Tab-separated table of C-alpha atoms in Angstrom:
chain	number	residue	atom	x	y	z
Y	958	MET	CA	-0.018	0.078	0.026
Y	959	ARG	CA	1.423	3.337	-0.892
Y	960	PHE	CA	0.135	6.830	-0.061
Y	961	SER	CA	1.512	10.270	-0.988
Y	962	THR	CA	4.959	11.357	4.232
Y	963	LEU	CA	11.375	22.349	18.537
Y	964	ARG	CA	12.272	24.822	18.413
Y	965	TRP	CA	14.279	24.631	21.767
Y	966	LEU	CA	15.551	28.254	22.123
Y	967	GLY	CA	15.310	30.783	24.819
Y	968	ALA	CA	12.228	32.419	23.133
Y	969	GLY	CA	10.694	28.979	22.818
Y	970	VAL	CA	10.828	28.578	26.488
Y	971	ALA	CA	9.168	31.933	27.024
Y	972	VAL	CA	6.367	31.033	24.699
Y	973	LEU	CA	5.744	27.769	26.638
Y	974	ALA	CA	5.536	29.798	29.842
Y	975	ALA	CA	3.235	32.455	28.536
Y	976	GLY	CA	0.944	29.837	27.248
Y	977	SER	CA	0.883	27.656	30.416
Y	978	SER	CA	-2.311	27.094	32.277
Y	979	LEU	CA	-0.802	25.149	35.219
Y	980	ALA	CA	-2.515	25.628	38.520
Y	981	GLN	CA	-0.616	27.298	41.153
Y	982	ASN	CA	-0.933	24.388	43.517
Y	983	SER	CA	0.528	22.029	40.874
Y	984	PRO	CA	4.049	20.480	41.496
Y	985	LEU	CA	5.058	22.567	38.508
Y	986	ALA	CA	3.519	25.784	39.765
Y	987	GLY	CA	5.374	28.873	38.752
Y	988	LEU	CA	5.708	27.953	35.069
Y	989	SER	CA	2.836	30.402	34.465
Y	990	ASP	CA	5.048	33.207	35.165
Y	991	PRO	CA	6.012	34.829	31.801
Y	992	ASP	CA	9.191	36.410	33.203
Y	993	ILE	CA	11.221	33.157	33.889
Y	994	GLU	CA	14.854	33.729	34.076
Y	995	ILE	CA	16.850	31.135	32.119
Y	996	LEU	CA	20.075	30.360	34.137
Y	997	GLY	CA	21.628	27.793	31.792
Y	998	GLN	CA	21.918	27.271	28.109
Y	999	PRO	CA	18.859	25.291	26.591
Y	1000	VAL	CA	19.893	22.081	24.901
Y	1001	ASP	CA	19.341	21.955	21.111
Y	1002	PRO	CA	18.229	18.382	20.378
Y	1003	THR	CA	19.427	18.631	16.796
Y	1004	VAL	CA	23.037	18.684	18.025
Y	1005	ARG	CA	22.778	15.763	20.484
Y	1006	LYS	CA	25.357	13.028	20.097
Y	1007	ALA	CA	23.653	9.944	18.350
Y	1008	THR	CA	24.743	7.306	20.862
Y	1009	ALA	CA	22.447	6.646	23.748
Y	1010	ILE	CA	22.541	4.235	26.734
Y	1011	VAL	CA	19.101	3.005	27.947
Y	1012	ASN	CA	19.151	1.394	31.252
Y	1013	GLY	CA	22.723	0.215	30.532
Y	1014	ASP	CA	21.924	-0.976	27.039
Y	1015	VAL	CA	23.900	0.848	24.230
Y	1016	ILE	CA	22.323	2.289	21.029
Y	1017	THR	CA	25.378	2.787	18.644
Y	1018	ASP	CA	25.786	5.243	15.651
Y	1019	THR	CA	25.648	2.218	13.451
Y	1020	ASP	CA	22.254	1.145	14.873
Y	1021	ILE	CA	20.848	4.659	14.204
Y	1022	ASP	CA	22.409	4.829	10.693
Y	1023	GLN	CA	20.995	1.453	9.533
Y	1024	ARG	CA	17.637	2.158	10.945
Y	1025	LEU	CA	17.631	5.662	9.341
Y	1026	ASN	CA	18.472	4.039	6.019
Y	1027	LEU	CA	15.549	1.691	6.314
Y	1028	VAL	CA	13.237	4.741	6.409
Y	1029	LEU	CA	15.024	6.485	3.599
Y	1030	ALA	CA	14.714	3.398	1.460
Y	1031	ALA	CA	10.898	3.761	1.757
Y	1032	ASN	CA	11.265	7.208	0.259
Y	1033	GLN	CA	13.856	6.328	-2.340
Y	1034	GLY	CA	16.228	8.500	-0.391
Y	1035	GLU	CA	14.518	11.655	-1.584
Y	1036	VAL	CA	14.369	13.758	1.520
Y	1037	SER	CA	16.090	17.057	2.284
Y	1038	GLU	CA	19.003	17.332	4.768
Y	1039	ASP	CA	16.778	19.129	7.361
Y	1040	GLU	CA	14.276	16.316	7.097
Y	1041	ARG	CA	17.044	13.721	7.402
Y	1042	THR	CA	18.040	15.339	10.715
Y	1043	ARG	CA	14.556	15.215	12.030
Y	1044	LEU	CA	14.089	11.583	11.014
Y	1045	ARG	CA	17.264	10.685	12.794
Y	1046	LEU	CA	15.906	12.155	15.874
Y	1047	GLN	CA	12.675	10.139	15.576
Y	1048	VAL	CA	14.754	6.891	14.909
Y	1049	VAL	CA	16.708	7.511	18.192
Y	1050	ARG	CA	13.387	7.711	19.975
Y	1051	ASN	CA	12.056	4.689	18.306
Y	1052	LEU	CA	15.156	2.631	19.222
Y	1053	ILE	CA	14.980	3.826	22.839
Y	1054	ASP	CA	11.306	2.519	22.923
Y	1055	GLU	CA	12.425	-0.802	21.442
Y	1056	LYS	CA	15.116	-1.158	24.060
Y	1057	LEU	CA	12.551	-0.549	26.852
Y	1058	GLN	CA	10.182	-2.921	25.328
Y	1059	ILE	CA	12.781	-5.739	25.059
Y	1060	GLN	CA	14.094	-4.978	28.606
Y	1061	GLU	CA	10.599	-5.050	30.130
Y	1062	ALA	CA	9.774	-8.337	28.283
Y	1063	THR	CA	13.057	-9.880	29.488
Y	1064	ALA	CA	12.274	-8.729	33.099
Y	1065	GLN	CA	8.941	-10.401	32.878
Y	1066	GLU	CA	10.622	-13.545	31.586
Y	1067	VAL	CA	9.170	-13.298	28.083
Y	1068	THR	CA	11.468	-15.027	25.631
Y	1069	ILE	CA	11.683	-14.714	21.824
Y	1070	VAL	CA	13.826	-17.443	20.161
Y	1071	GLN	CA	15.919	-16.395	17.151
Y	1072	GLU	CA	14.010	-18.890	14.926
Y	1073	GLU	CA	10.857	-16.793	15.448
Y	1074	VAL	CA	12.653	-13.673	14.397
Y	1075	ASN	CA	14.144	-15.444	11.322
Y	1076	GLN	CA	10.654	-16.756	10.284
Y	1077	ALA	CA	9.286	-13.282	10.633
Y	1078	PHE	CA	12.019	-11.839	8.462
Y	1079	THR	CA	11.364	-14.380	5.828
Y	1080	ARG	CA	7.774	-13.261	5.689
Y	1081	VAL	CA	8.809	-9.694	5.230
Y	1082	ALA	CA	11.157	-10.678	2.476
Y	1083	SER	CA	8.254	-12.517	0.776
Y	1084	ASN	CA	6.216	-9.421	0.850
Y	1085	PHE	CA	8.984	-7.865	-1.373
Y	1086	ARG	CA	8.833	-11.123	-3.454
Y	1087	MET	CA	12.408	-11.945	-2.487
Y	1088	SER	CA	14.027	-14.777	-0.674
Y	1089	SER	CA	15.730	-14.105	2.678
Y	1090	ASP	CA	19.123	-13.866	0.941
Y	1091	GLN	CA	17.930	-11.687	-1.805
Y	1092	PHE	CA	16.337	-9.368	0.771
Y	1093	ASP	CA	19.459	-9.251	2.826
Y	1094	GLU	CA	21.419	-8.047	-0.323
Y	1095	PHE	CA	18.606	-5.621	-1.015
Y	1096	LEU	CA	19.103	-4.128	2.456
Y	1097	LYS	CA	22.923	-4.027	2.234
Y	1098	ALA	CA	22.627	-2.135	-1.139
Y	1099	ARG	CA	20.830	0.552	0.712
Y	1100	SER	CA	23.348	0.849	3.596
Y	1101	THR	CA	21.429	-0.946	6.130
Y	1102	SER	CA	21.216	-4.594	7.293
Y	1103	GLN	CA	18.966	-7.451	8.143
Y	1104	ASN	CA	20.134	-7.125	11.754
Y	1105	SER	CA	18.557	-3.688	12.125
Y	1106	LEU	CA	15.214	-5.097	10.758
Y	1107	LYS	CA	15.469	-8.118	12.923
Y	1108	GLN	CA	16.021	-5.960	16.046
Y	1109	GLN	CA	12.696	-4.240	15.332
Y	1110	ILE	CA	10.958	-7.546	14.648
Y	1111	HIS	CA	12.338	-8.858	17.925
Y	1112	ALA	CA	11.010	-5.804	19.803
Y	1113	GLU	CA	7.520	-6.172	18.124
Y	1114	LEU	CA	7.375	-9.819	18.992
Y	1115	ALA	CA	8.416	-9.352	22.550
Y	1116	TRP	CA	6.095	-6.483	23.216
Y	1117	SER	CA	3.205	-8.254	21.676
Y	1118	ARG	CA	3.764	-11.310	23.843
Y	1119	LEU	CA	4.244	-9.207	26.883
Y	1120	LEU	CA	0.975	-7.426	26.275
Y	1121	ARG	CA	-0.824	-10.874	25.834
Y	1122	ARG	CA	0.663	-11.874	29.277
Y	1123	ARG	CA	0.479	-8.679	31.275
Y	1124	VAL	CA	-2.211	-6.510	29.792
Y	1125	GLU	CA	-4.810	-8.571	27.863
Y	1126	PRO	CA	-5.945	-10.661	30.895
Y	1127	PHE	CA	-6.908	-7.406	32.784
Y	1128	VAL	CA	-8.830	-5.849	29.815
Y	1129	ASN	CA	-12.559	-6.462	30.103
Y	1130	VAL	CA	-15.064	-5.966	27.411
Y	1131	GLY	CA	-18.839	-6.377	28.578
Y	1132	ASP	CA	-21.320	-8.331	26.599
Y	1133	ASP	CA	-23.537	-5.400	26.766
Y	1134	GLU	CA	-20.918	-3.281	24.996
Y	1135	VAL	CA	-20.696	-5.785	22.109
Y	1136	GLN	CA	-24.499	-6.049	21.876
Y	1137	ALA	CA	-24.791	-2.317	21.695
Y	1138	LEU	CA	-22.272	-2.315	18.873
Y	1139	ILE	CA	-24.228	-4.953	16.924
Y	1140	ASP	CA	-27.435	-2.960	17.280
Y	1141	ARG	CA	-25.702	0.089	15.922
Y	1142	LEU	CA	-24.274	-1.874	12.942
Y	1143	ASN	CA	-27.818	-3.307	12.142
Y	1144	ALA	CA	-29.219	0.286	12.460
Y	1145	ALA	CA	-26.457	1.523	10.057
Y	1146	LYS	CA	-27.040	-1.206	7.444
Y	1147	GLY	CA	-26.404	0.328	3.883
Y	1148	THR	CA	-24.261	3.159	5.336
Y	1149	GLU	CA	-20.563	3.489	4.636
Y	1150	GLU	CA	-17.752	1.569	6.379
Y	1151	TYR	CA	-14.052	2.297	5.783
Y	1152	ARG	CA	-10.749	0.287	5.588
Y	1153	ILE	CA	-8.252	2.686	7.234
Y	1154	ALA	CA	-4.720	2.724	8.370
Y	1155	GLU	CA	-3.235	4.876	11.143
Y	1156	ILE	CA	-0.005	6.455	12.479
Y	1157	PHE	CA	-0.268	7.434	16.152
Y	1158	LEU	CA	2.158	9.695	17.852
Y	1159	THR	CA	1.972	10.297	21.600
Y	1160	ALA	CA	1.836	13.850	22.835
Y	1161	THR	CA	1.500	15.736	26.059
Y	1162	THR	CA	0.263	19.265	26.745
Y	1163	GLU	CA	3.835	20.453	26.892
Y	1164	ASN	CA	4.995	18.934	23.608
Y	1165	ALA	CA	1.913	18.811	21.509
Y	1166	GLU	CA	2.909	21.513	19.002
Y	1167	GLN	CA	6.272	19.760	18.419
Y	1168	VAL	CA	4.497	16.363	17.915
Y	1169	ARG	CA	2.077	17.987	15.521
Y	1170	GLU	CA	4.862	19.315	13.465
Y	1171	ASN	CA	6.566	15.890	13.378
Y	1172	ALA	CA	3.203	14.328	12.219
Y	1173	GLN	CA	2.763	16.941	9.594
Y	1174	ARG	CA	6.186	16.166	8.227
Y	1175	ILE	CA	5.336	12.528	7.946
Y	1176	VAL	CA	2.179	13.471	6.002
Y	1177	GLU	CA	4.254	15.572	3.652
Y	1178	GLN	CA	6.716	12.741	3.004
Y	1179	VAL	CA	3.990	10.208	2.254
Y	1180	ARG	CA	2.274	12.658	0.020
Y	1181	GLN	CA	5.461	13.083	-1.861
Y	1182	GLY	CA	5.559	9.293	-2.518
Y	1183	GLY	CA	6.842	7.829	0.751
Y	1184	SER	CA	5.396	4.611	2.016
Y	1185	PHE	CA	2.700	4.979	4.564
Y	1186	VAL	CA	3.243	1.374	5.706
Y	1187	ALA	CA	7.022	2.041	6.325
Y	1188	TYR	CA	6.329	5.192	8.229
Y	1189	ALA	CA	3.656	3.430	10.271
Y	1190	ARG	CA	6.080	0.514	11.188
Y	1191	GLN	CA	8.904	2.906	12.006
Y	1192	PHE	CA	7.161	5.765	13.903
Y	1193	SER	CA	3.583	4.843	14.955
Y	1194	GLU	CA	3.101	4.244	18.672
Y	1195	ALA	CA	-0.147	2.349	18.102
Y	1196	SER	CA	-0.315	-1.432	18.451
Y	1197	THR	CA	-1.068	-1.581	14.673
Y	1198	ALA	CA	2.585	-0.381	13.850
Y	1199	ALA	CA	3.537	-3.943	13.365
Y	1200	VAL	CA	1.053	-4.486	10.479
Y	1201	GLY	CA	1.875	-1.066	8.833
Y	1202	GLY	CA	-0.876	0.770	10.697
Y	1203	ASP	CA	-3.824	-1.390	9.275
Y	1204	LEU	CA	-6.980	-1.096	11.378
Y	1205	GLY	CA	-9.151	-3.156	8.976
Y	1206	TRP	CA	-12.772	-2.257	8.268
Y	1207	VAL	CA	-14.482	0.081	10.716
Y	1208	ARG	CA	-17.613	2.098	10.936
Y	1209	PRO	CA	-17.810	5.753	11.915
Y	1210	ALA	CA	-19.594	4.814	15.049
Y	1211	GLN	CA	-16.557	2.813	16.213
Y	1212	LEU	CA	-14.257	5.799	15.816
Y	1213	SER	CA	-13.669	8.769	18.190
Y	1214	PRO	CA	-15.571	12.041	17.420
Y	1215	GLU	CA	-12.417	13.542	16.226
Y	1216	LEU	CA	-11.715	10.841	13.635
Y	1217	ALA	CA	-15.145	9.905	12.287
Y	1218	PRO	CA	-15.814	13.143	10.276
Y	1219	VAL	CA	-12.230	13.129	8.821
Y	1220	VAL	CA	-12.503	9.538	7.625
Y	1221	GLU	CA	-15.802	10.150	6.074
Y	1222	SER	CA	-14.631	13.096	4.023
Y	1223	LEU	CA	-11.397	11.504	2.834
Y	1224	PRO	CA	-11.112	10.371	-0.790
Y	1225	ARG	CA	-9.846	6.717	-1.400
Y	1226	GLY	CA	-6.091	6.538	-1.230
Y	1227	GLU	CA	-5.581	9.941	0.487
Y	1228	ILE	CA	-4.259	10.699	3.962
Y	1229	SER	CA	-5.351	13.185	6.508
Y	1230	ASN	CA	-3.526	16.028	8.166
Y	1231	PRO	CA	-2.644	15.376	11.803
Y	1232	ILE	CA	-5.719	14.991	13.986
Y	1233	GLN	CA	-5.557	15.679	17.750
Y	1234	ILE	CA	-7.157	12.993	19.746
Y	1235	SER	CA	-6.929	11.747	23.234
Y	1236	GLY	CA	-3.270	11.042	24.160
Y	1237	GLY	CA	-1.623	12.424	20.964
Y	1238	PHE	CA	-2.093	12.918	17.103
Y	1239	ALA	CA	-3.327	10.536	14.499
Y	1240	VAL	CA	-2.662	10.531	10.793
Y	1241	ILE	CA	-5.454	8.419	8.929
Y	1242	ALA	CA	-5.121	6.816	5.518
Y	1243	LEU	CA	-8.303	5.774	3.756
Y	1244	VAL	CA	-7.482	2.455	1.895
Y	1245	ASP	CA	-11.049	1.673	0.730
Y	1246	LYS	CA	-14.745	2.032	1.611
Y	1247	ARG	CA	-17.933	0.072	1.202
Y	1248	GLN	CA	-21.387	-0.222	2.644
Y	1249	VAL	CA	-22.182	-1.719	5.897
Y	1250	LEU	CA	-23.682	-5.229	5.859
Y	1251	ALA	CA	-23.980	-5.005	2.113
Y	1252	ALA	CA	-22.306	-7.039	-0.489
Y	1253	ASP	CA	-19.066	-5.553	-1.671
Y	1254	PRO	CA	-19.000	-5.284	-5.500
Y	1255	LYS	CA	-15.264	-5.636	-5.441
Y	1256	ASP	CA	-15.801	-9.311	-4.234
Y	1257	ALA	CA	-17.553	-10.302	-7.504
Y	1258	LEU	CA	-15.788	-13.151	-9.471
Y	1259	LEU	CA	-15.474	-12.354	-13.133
Y	1260	ALA	CA	-14.960	-14.636	-16.051
Y	1261	VAL	CA	-12.937	-12.857	-18.747
Y	1262	LYS	CA	-10.944	-13.310	-21.877
Y	1263	GLN	CA	-7.966	-11.117	-22.386
Y	1264	ILE	CA	-7.018	-10.361	-26.029
Y	1265	THR	CA	-3.389	-9.375	-26.414
Y	1266	ILE	CA	-1.922	-7.816	-29.580
Y	1267	PRO	CA	1.901	-7.609	-29.761
Y	1268	MET	CA	3.479	-4.459	-30.854
Y	1269	PRO	CA	6.707	-4.786	-32.832
Y	1270	ALA	CA	9.629	-2.533	-31.544
Y	1271	ASP	CA	9.677	-0.388	-34.743
Y	1272	THR	CA	5.908	0.409	-34.630
Y	1273	THR	CA	5.399	4.215	-34.943
Y	1274	GLN	CA	3.034	6.179	-32.880
Y	1275	GLN	CA	0.837	6.655	-35.869
Y	1276	GLN	CA	0.675	2.885	-36.591
Y	1277	ALA	CA	-0.039	2.145	-32.878
Y	1278	THR	CA	-2.956	4.608	-32.898
Y	1279	ALA	CA	-4.256	2.973	-36.021
Y	1280	ILE	CA	-4.159	-0.466	-34.398
Y	1281	VAL	CA	-5.814	0.797	-31.224
Y	1282	GLN	CA	-8.814	2.252	-33.264
Y	1283	ARG	CA	-9.187	-0.875	-35.434
Y	1284	LEU	CA	-8.989	-3.080	-32.335
Y	1285	GLN	CA	-11.656	-1.039	-30.501
Y	1286	ALA	CA	-13.971	-1.068	-33.421
Y	1287	GLY	CA	-13.517	-4.798	-33.734
Y	1288	THR	CA	-14.374	-5.529	-30.146
Y	1289	GLN	CA	-17.708	-3.704	-30.621
Y	1290	SER	CA	-18.663	-5.839	-33.531
Y	1291	MET	CA	-17.143	-9.216	-32.625
Y	1292	GLY	CA	-20.260	-10.554	-30.816
Y	1293	GLY	CA	-18.964	-10.940	-27.304
Y	1294	CYS	CA	-16.656	-13.606	-25.935
Y	1295	GLY	CA	-17.389	-16.104	-28.748
Y	1296	GLY	CA	-15.773	-13.950	-31.244
Y	1297	ALA	CA	-12.688	-13.047	-29.174
Y	1298	GLU	CA	-10.348	-15.726	-30.809
Y	1299	THR	CA	-11.321	-14.738	-34.342
Y	1300	LEU	CA	-10.623	-11.015	-33.655
Y	1301	ALA	CA	-7.295	-11.767	-31.938
Y	1302	GLU	CA	-6.228	-13.960	-34.869
Y	1303	SER	CA	-6.962	-11.192	-37.428
Y	1304	PHE	CA	-4.469	-8.896	-35.412
Y	1305	GLY	CA	-1.820	-11.736	-35.011
Y	1306	GLY	CA	-2.630	-11.782	-31.335
Y	1307	ASN	CA	-3.689	-14.401	-28.715
Y	1308	VAL	CA	-6.419	-14.975	-26.171
Y	1309	VAL	CA	-6.210	-16.171	-22.500
Y	1310	ALA	CA	-9.355	-16.996	-20.561
Y	1311	ASN	CA	-9.734	-16.780	-16.782
Y	1312	ASP	CA	-12.989	-17.404	-14.857
Y	1313	GLN	CA	-11.706	-16.614	-11.287
Y	1314	VAL	CA	-10.702	-12.954	-11.584
Y	1315	LYS	CA	-11.779	-10.969	-8.532
Y	1316	LEU	CA	-12.844	-7.385	-9.452
Y	1317	GLY	CA	-10.975	-5.974	-6.509
Y	1318	ASP	CA	-7.623	-7.392	-7.595
Y	1319	LEU	CA	-7.799	-5.418	-10.863
Y	1320	PRO	CA	-5.971	-2.033	-11.029
Y	1321	PRO	CA	-8.312	0.843	-9.889
Y	1322	GLN	CA	-8.768	2.087	-13.504
Y	1323	LEU	CA	-9.951	-1.238	-14.696
Y	1324	GLN	CA	-12.233	-1.744	-11.754
Y	1325	GLN	CA	-14.122	1.287	-12.698
Y	1326	ILE	CA	-14.487	0.156	-16.237
Y	1327	MET	CA	-15.312	-3.451	-15.604
Y	1328	GLU	CA	-17.832	-2.894	-12.762
Y	1329	PRO	CA	-20.661	-1.579	-14.964
Y	1330	LEU	CA	-19.957	-3.966	-17.955
Y	1331	GLN	CA	-22.533	-6.348	-19.268
Y	1332	ILE	CA	-21.791	-9.818	-20.434
Y	1333	GLY	CA	-20.071	-9.648	-23.861
Y	1334	GLN	CA	-18.949	-6.055	-23.474
Y	1335	SER	CA	-15.240	-5.201	-23.346
Y	1336	THR	CA	-12.870	-2.610	-21.966
Y	1337	PRO	CA	-11.131	-0.064	-24.269
Y	1338	PRO	CA	-7.709	-1.111	-25.303
Y	1339	PHE	CA	-4.916	-0.600	-22.870
Y	1340	GLY	CA	-1.265	-1.598	-22.252
Y	1341	THR	CA	2.107	-0.502	-23.399
Y	1342	ARG	CA	4.420	-0.999	-26.455
Y	1343	GLU	CA	6.538	-3.440	-24.503
Y	1344	ASP	CA	3.617	-5.553	-23.137
Y	1345	GLY	CA	1.390	-5.180	-26.211
Y	1346	ILE	CA	-2.128	-3.799	-26.531
Y	1347	ARG	CA	-4.784	-5.723	-24.393
Y	1348	VAL	CA	-8.551	-5.735	-24.080
Y	1349	LEU	CA	-10.654	-7.626	-21.528
Y	1350	VAL	CA	-13.960	-9.158	-22.693
Y	1351	LEU	CA	-16.443	-9.876	-19.840
Y	1352	CYS	CA	-17.863	-13.466	-20.225
Y	1353	GLY	CA	-19.634	-13.888	-16.857
Y	1354	ARG	CA	-19.934	-12.421	-13.341
Y	1355	GLU	CA	-20.769	-14.061	-9.963
Y	1356	ASP	CA	-21.882	-11.326	-7.619
Y	1357	PRO	CA	-21.009	-11.786	-3.952
Y	1358	PRO	CA	-23.858	-12.719	-1.448
Y	1359	ALA	CA	-25.100	-9.986	0.909
Y	1360	ALA	CA	-22.754	-9.523	3.822
Y	1361	GLY	CA	-23.844	-10.519	7.242
Y	1362	ALA	CA	-23.103	-8.685	10.418
Y	1363	PRO	CA	-19.625	-9.560	12.010
Y	1364	SER	CA	-20.081	-12.202	14.709
Y	1365	PHE	CA	-20.215	-11.476	18.412
Y	1366	ASP	CA	-16.779	-12.922	18.815
Y	1367	GLN	CA	-15.226	-10.884	16.022
Y	1368	LEU	CA	-16.633	-7.629	17.479
Y	1369	TYR	CA	-15.557	-8.679	21.042
Y	1370	ALA	CA	-11.920	-9.255	19.702
Y	1371	GLN	CA	-11.946	-5.880	17.907
Y	1372	MET	CA	-13.141	-4.000	20.972
Y	1373	GLU	CA	-10.679	-5.851	23.171
Y	1374	GLU	CA	-7.918	-5.024	20.887
Y	1375	SER	CA	-8.821	-1.253	21.080
Y	1376	LYS	CA	-8.669	-1.373	24.946
Y	1377	VAL	CA	-5.433	-3.247	24.954
Y	1378	ALA	CA	-3.769	-0.588	22.565
Y	1379	MET	CA	-4.733	2.078	24.946
Y	1380	ALA	CA	-3.325	0.284	27.874
Y	1381	ALA	CA	-0.115	-0.474	25.897
Y	1382	ARG	CA	0.410	3.124	25.350
Y	1383	ARG	CA	0.124	3.793	29.009
Y	1384	TYR	CA	2.451	0.967	29.781
Y	1385	LEU	CA	5.213	2.392	27.416
Y	1386	ARG	CA	4.643	5.807	28.778
Y	1387	ASP	CA	5.434	4.611	32.293
Y	1388	LEU	CA	8.543	2.705	31.018
Y	1389	ARG	CA	9.858	5.964	29.481
Y	1390	ARG	CA	9.116	7.853	32.650
Y	1391	ASP	CA	11.189	5.556	34.788
Y	1392	ALA	CA	13.994	4.960	32.260
Y	1393	VAL	CA	17.644	6.070	32.849
Y	1394	ILE	CA	18.857	7.337	29.423
Y	1395	ASP	CA	22.408	8.817	28.986
Y	1396	TYR	CA	23.346	10.495	25.607
Y	1397	ARG	CA	27.006	10.380	24.747
């Protein structure tokens, strides 16, 4: 899935003080005074040394460089020097969180064996249609390594297993909550539901503006061609980070009041600006949408014949245009699927038949063309000089049955996962608060 991703100066501190609404009896009382005298030099985080020691565990320059290059690879390396510096700071924060997650898992006697990590690495490689060895070479060519990715996988596995042991048993979802959601779904039958993905960044009152700026930079990078999935995996603090931010299918009623109107207004394939929600900021990508409890037209199975007309390398543009025009005229008079072979033969082409083509698996442009076609009708010619000119002829269609409501157990699991995610964010926040972190 692809979607177009501190100031810490004396004046910045004064702005914070002037805007503070801390109560006078707060442990931090006095920060509401706009005339604070700064006695030392503020630390500029952009000049911090890269190496950090987290509760005794070292994060090296090499660790940071290799993880940064993973992020840059998702953007084909096309980021400015300023953005590279900001990404490096975010990578340091992510690596610190990973150390904390692995340390806590170890303290709670949660063990991840190397074979589990290797299997997960192989699955990631297969997503790129590569073997593990090929993917290793792919990473090396981009100045990173499998070890960097495997460390991230290790942290994800350890944290997930720790949450199952220490958080999930104490999260309760009432049967009445699930039934209420089922009732809302039935009442909403025929309305829209949305397949969305998220990037969540934790924020406090004090750093909200900085986190918003960081989130906006991610949005800009993704809109310029960066991988939403890659940014979600590297930067999101939600439990969905391990699956590229994928939240699955949701209804507006299941979303917070801040998110629902944004999701409903997003076009397919677009991402939102940062949205302030409880605990931080969210960036939402709309992958797809459909009607609640209604059959999804994209699940229709099509029987098609594909006519392919080869294009010689020396074909001129004028000749290609003439072939396209003749082919389109021929498809309109060939008499449907039965005449496909005869038409293809007249152009020196061939025909391939397939009766198991899922509409939703076709490219978006072809989905829009194929969905309203009647049996025997065909698409306009498409293709390239290298691949040849092609036409799809619709020979049959099996529309999907009407969708039923999700089961009680499915909704229970979804609601439980949402509550676990909130508890996990609080867990990690507490680990950060108690951590001893030394920058060298």
